[in-house]
mmCIF file of C-alpha atoms in Angstrom:
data_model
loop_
_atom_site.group_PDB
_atom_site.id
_atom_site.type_symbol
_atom_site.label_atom_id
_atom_site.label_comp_id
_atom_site.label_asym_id
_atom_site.label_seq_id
_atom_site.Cartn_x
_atom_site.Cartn_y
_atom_site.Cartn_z
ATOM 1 C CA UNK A 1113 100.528 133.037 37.062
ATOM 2 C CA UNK A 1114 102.983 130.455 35.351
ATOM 3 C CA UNK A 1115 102.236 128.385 32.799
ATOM 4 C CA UNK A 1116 102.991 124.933 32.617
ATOM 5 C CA UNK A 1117 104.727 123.554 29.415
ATOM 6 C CA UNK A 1118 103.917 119.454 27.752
ATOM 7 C CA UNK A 1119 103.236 117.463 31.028
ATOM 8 C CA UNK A 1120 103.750 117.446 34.229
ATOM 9 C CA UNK A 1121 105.035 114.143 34.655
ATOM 10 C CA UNK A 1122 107.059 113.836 31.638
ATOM 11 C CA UNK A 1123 110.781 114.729 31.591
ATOM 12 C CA UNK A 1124 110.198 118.429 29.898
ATOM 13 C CA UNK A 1125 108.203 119.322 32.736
ATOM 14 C CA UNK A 1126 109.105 122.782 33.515
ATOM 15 C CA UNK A 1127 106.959 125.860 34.793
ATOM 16 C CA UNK A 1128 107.656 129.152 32.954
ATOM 17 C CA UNK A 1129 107.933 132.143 35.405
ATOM 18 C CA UNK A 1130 106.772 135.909 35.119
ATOM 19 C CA UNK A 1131 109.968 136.964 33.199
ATOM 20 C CA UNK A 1132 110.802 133.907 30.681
ATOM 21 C CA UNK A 1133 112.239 131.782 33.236
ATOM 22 C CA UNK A 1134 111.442 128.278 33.110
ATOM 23 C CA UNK A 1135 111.415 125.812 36.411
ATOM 24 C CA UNK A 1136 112.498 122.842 36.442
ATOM 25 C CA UNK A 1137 109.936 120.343 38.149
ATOM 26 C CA UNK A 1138 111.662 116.971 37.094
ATOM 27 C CA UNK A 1139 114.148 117.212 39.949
ATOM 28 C CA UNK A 1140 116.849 116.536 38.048
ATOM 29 C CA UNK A 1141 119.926 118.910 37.986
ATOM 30 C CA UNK A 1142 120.574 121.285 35.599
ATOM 31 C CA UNK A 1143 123.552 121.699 33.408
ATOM 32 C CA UNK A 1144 125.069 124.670 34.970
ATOM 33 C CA UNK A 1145 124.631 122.772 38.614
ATOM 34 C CA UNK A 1146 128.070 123.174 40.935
ATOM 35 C CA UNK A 1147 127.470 120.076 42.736
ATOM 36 C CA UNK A 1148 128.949 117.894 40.112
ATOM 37 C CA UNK A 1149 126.191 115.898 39.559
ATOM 38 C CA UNK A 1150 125.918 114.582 43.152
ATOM 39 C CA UNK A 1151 122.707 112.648 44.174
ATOM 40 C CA UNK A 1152 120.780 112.974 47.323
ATOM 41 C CA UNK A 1153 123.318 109.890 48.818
ATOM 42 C CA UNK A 1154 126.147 112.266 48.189
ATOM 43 C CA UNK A 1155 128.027 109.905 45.549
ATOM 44 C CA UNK A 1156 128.367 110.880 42.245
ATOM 45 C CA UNK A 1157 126.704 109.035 39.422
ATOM 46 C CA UNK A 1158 129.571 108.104 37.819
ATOM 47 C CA UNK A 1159 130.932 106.759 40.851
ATOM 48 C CA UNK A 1160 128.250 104.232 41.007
ATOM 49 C CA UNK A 1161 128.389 103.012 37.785
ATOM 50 C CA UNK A 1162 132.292 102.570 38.405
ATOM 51 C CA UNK A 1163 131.863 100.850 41.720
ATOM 52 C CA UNK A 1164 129.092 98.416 40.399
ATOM 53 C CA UNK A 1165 131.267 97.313 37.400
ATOM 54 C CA UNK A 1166 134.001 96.722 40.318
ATOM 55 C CA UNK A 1167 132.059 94.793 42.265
ATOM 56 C CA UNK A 1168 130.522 92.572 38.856
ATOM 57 C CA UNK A 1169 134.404 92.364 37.795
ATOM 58 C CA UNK A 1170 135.625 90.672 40.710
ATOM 59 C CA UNK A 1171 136.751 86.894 41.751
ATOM 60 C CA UNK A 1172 133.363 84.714 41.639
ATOM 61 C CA UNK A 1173 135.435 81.776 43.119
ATOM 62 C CA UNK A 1174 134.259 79.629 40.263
ATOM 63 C CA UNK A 1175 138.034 78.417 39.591
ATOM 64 C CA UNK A 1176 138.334 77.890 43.509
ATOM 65 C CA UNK A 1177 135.223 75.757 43.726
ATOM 66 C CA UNK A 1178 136.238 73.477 40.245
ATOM 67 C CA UNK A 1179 139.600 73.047 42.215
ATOM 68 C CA UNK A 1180 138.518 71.788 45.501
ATOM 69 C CA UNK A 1181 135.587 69.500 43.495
ATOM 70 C CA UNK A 1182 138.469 67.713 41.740
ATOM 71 C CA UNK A 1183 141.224 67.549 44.544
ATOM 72 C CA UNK A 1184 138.078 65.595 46.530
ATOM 73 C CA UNK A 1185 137.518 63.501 43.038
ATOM 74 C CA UNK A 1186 141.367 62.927 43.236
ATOM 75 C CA UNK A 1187 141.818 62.057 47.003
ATOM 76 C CA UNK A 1188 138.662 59.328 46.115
ATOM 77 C CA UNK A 1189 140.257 57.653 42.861
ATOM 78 C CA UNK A 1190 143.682 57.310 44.899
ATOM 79 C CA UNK A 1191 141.494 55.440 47.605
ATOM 80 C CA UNK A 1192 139.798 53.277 45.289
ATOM 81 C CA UNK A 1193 142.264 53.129 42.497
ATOM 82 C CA UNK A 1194 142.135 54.128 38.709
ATOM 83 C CA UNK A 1195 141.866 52.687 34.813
ATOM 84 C CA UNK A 1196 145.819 54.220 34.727
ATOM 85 C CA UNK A 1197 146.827 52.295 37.378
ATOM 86 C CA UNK A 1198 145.062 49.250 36.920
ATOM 87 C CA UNK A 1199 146.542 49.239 32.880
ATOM 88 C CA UNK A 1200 149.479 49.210 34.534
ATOM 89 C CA UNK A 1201 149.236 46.782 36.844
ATOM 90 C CA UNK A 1202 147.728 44.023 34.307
ATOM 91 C CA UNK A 1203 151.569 44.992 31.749
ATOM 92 C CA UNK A 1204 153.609 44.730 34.774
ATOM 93 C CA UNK A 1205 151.965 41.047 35.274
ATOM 94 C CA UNK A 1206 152.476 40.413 31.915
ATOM 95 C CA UNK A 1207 155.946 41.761 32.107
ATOM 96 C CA UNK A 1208 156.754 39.725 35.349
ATOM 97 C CA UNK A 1209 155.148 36.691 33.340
ATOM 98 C CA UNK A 1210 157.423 36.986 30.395
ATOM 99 C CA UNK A 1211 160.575 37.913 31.933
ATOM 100 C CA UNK A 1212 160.175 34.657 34.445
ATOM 101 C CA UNK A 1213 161.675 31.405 33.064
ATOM 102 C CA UNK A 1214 159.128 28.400 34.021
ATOM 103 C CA UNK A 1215 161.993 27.159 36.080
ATOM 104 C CA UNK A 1216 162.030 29.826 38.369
ATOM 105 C CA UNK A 1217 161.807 29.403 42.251
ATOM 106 C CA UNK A 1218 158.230 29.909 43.713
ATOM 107 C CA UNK A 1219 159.344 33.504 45.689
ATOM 108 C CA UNK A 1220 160.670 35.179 42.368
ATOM 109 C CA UNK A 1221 157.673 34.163 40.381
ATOM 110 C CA UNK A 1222 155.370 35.727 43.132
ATOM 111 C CA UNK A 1223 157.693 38.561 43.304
ATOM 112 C CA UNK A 1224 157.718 39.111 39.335
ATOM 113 C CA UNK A 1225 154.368 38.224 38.253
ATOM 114 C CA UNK A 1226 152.503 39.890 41.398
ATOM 115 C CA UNK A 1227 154.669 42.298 43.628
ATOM 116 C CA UNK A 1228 155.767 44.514 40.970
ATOM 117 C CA UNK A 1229 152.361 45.155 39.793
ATOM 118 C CA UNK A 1230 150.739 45.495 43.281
ATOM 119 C CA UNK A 1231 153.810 48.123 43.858
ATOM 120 C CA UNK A 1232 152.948 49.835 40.563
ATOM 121 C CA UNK A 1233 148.993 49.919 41.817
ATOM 122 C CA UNK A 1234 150.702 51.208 45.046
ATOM 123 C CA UNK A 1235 152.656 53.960 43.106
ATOM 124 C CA UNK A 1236 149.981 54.922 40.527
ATOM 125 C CA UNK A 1237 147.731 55.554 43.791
ATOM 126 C CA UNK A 1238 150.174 57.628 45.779
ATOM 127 C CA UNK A 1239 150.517 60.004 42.169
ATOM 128 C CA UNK A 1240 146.970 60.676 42.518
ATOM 129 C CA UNK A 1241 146.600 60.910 46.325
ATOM 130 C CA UNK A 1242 149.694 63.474 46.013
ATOM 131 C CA UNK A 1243 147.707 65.409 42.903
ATOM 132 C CA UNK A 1244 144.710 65.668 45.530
ATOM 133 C CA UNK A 1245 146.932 66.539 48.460
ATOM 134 C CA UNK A 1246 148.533 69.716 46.394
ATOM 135 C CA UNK A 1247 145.306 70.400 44.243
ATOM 136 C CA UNK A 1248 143.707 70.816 48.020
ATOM 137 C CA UNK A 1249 146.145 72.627 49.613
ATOM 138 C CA UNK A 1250 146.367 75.025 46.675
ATOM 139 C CA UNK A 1251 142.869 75.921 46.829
ATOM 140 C CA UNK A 1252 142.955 76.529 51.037
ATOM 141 C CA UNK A 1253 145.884 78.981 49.964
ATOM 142 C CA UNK A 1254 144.661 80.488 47.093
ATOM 143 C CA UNK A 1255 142.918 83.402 49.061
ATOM 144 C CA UNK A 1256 145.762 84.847 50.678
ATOM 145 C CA UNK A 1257 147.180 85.840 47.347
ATOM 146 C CA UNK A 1258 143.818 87.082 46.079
ATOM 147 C CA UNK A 1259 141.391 89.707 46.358
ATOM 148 C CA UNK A 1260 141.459 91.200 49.823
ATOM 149 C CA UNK A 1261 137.796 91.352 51.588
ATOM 150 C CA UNK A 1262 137.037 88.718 49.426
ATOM 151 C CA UNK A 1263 136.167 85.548 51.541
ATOM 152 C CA UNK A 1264 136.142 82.534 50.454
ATOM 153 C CA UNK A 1265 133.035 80.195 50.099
ATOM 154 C CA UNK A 1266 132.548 77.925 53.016
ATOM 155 C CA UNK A 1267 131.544 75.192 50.918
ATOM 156 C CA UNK A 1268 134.826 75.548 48.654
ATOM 157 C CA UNK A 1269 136.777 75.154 52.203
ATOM 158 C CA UNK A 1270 134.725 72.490 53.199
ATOM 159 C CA UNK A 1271 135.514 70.277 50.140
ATOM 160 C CA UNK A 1272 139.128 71.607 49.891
ATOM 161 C CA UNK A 1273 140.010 70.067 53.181
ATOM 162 C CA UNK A 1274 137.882 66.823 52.278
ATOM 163 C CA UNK A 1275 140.724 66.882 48.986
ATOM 164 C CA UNK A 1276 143.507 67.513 51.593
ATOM 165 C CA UNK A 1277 142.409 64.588 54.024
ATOM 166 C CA UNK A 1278 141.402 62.021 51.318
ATOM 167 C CA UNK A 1279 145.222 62.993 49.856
ATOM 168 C CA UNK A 1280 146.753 62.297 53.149
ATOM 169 C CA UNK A 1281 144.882 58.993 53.794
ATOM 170 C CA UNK A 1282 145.640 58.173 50.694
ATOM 171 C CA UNK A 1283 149.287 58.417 50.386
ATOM 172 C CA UNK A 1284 149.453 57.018 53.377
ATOM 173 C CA UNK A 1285 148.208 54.000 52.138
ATOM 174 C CA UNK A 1286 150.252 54.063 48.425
ATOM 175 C CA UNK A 1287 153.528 54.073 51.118
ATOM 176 C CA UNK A 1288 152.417 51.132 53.344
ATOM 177 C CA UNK A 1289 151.436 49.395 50.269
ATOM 178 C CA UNK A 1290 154.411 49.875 48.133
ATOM 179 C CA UNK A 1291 156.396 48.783 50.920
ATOM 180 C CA UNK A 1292 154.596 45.701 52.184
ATOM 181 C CA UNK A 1293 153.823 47.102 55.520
ATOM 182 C CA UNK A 1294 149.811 46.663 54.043
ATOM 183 C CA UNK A 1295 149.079 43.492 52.504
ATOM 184 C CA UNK A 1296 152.775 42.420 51.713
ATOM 185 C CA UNK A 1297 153.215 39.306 49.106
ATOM 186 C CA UNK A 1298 152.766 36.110 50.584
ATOM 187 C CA UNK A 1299 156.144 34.205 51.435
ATOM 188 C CA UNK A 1300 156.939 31.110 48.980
ATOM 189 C CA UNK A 1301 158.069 28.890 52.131
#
């Protein structure tokens, strides 16, 4: 014997029982509800809209990635060598070639004009190698001082480590070169 108000399947639609009562048939809660707005899950709406924005908010590993992309980039250049390094090779040359009277012995011409500037290719190598080596490691470290539960992307590791190796190959080679274990000068004898 009710009568049903608007439309069923709109949001006003309520049934009005014998008495003035109205029904609601939405299935959403009323106002004076105890539950405190609790959905059939059992978590409160406002929870969910708290716990999404948590999740959105978090560490997207963006920085991590960027850093492991370049301590790779770095642990390459050190390898192959760099504009900076090569600039400074060519002015230590033409250092060494000023600073060496045309007098000079054989061995300190070689020594001026080409050791110090394959030492200085050496040393500009190892600075980048060493930039790789501690961009790499950084990045391996960086989740233990972040968000716990938060794993880091496999990918990230994989090209972190690539960094870390290409940094220790690297320096590895700046030392042997800068100290004429690899490819020393030729002797002037």
């Amino acid at each position: 014997m009710g009568t049903k108000t608007v439309d069923e399947t709109g949001p006003e639609a309520n049934e009005v029982k014998p008495g003035g009562e109205t029904e609601d048939l939405t299935g959403a809660p009323d106002a004076d509800d105890t539950t405190g707005g609790e959905d059939a899950a059992g978590t409160s709406g406002a929870g969910d809209a708290a716990g999404s924005v948590g999740q959105e908010a978090g560490p997207t590993g963006v920085g991590q990635g960027a850093g492991a992309v370049v301590s790779a980039a770095l642990g390459v250049v050190s390898l192959t060598g760099s504009w900076v390094g090569t600039v400074a090779s060519a002015r230590e040359t033409l250092i060494g070639q000023l600073g060496t009277a045309s007098n000079a012995s054989v061995a300190k011409q070689i020594k001026e004009v080409y050791g110090d500037a394959w030492q200085t290719t050496a040393l500009w190598g190892g600075l980048f190698a060493l930039a790789a080596l501690l961009v790499g490691v950084f990045v391996l470290a960086r989740p233990a001082f972040g968000a716990p539960g938060k794993p880091q992307a496999p990918w990230i590791k994989s090209v972190a480590w690539a960094g870390v190796s290409l940094g220790v190959i690297g320096l590895l080679l700046a030392v042997l070169k800068y100290t004429d274990v690899l490819l020393g000068l030729p002797s002037a004898s």
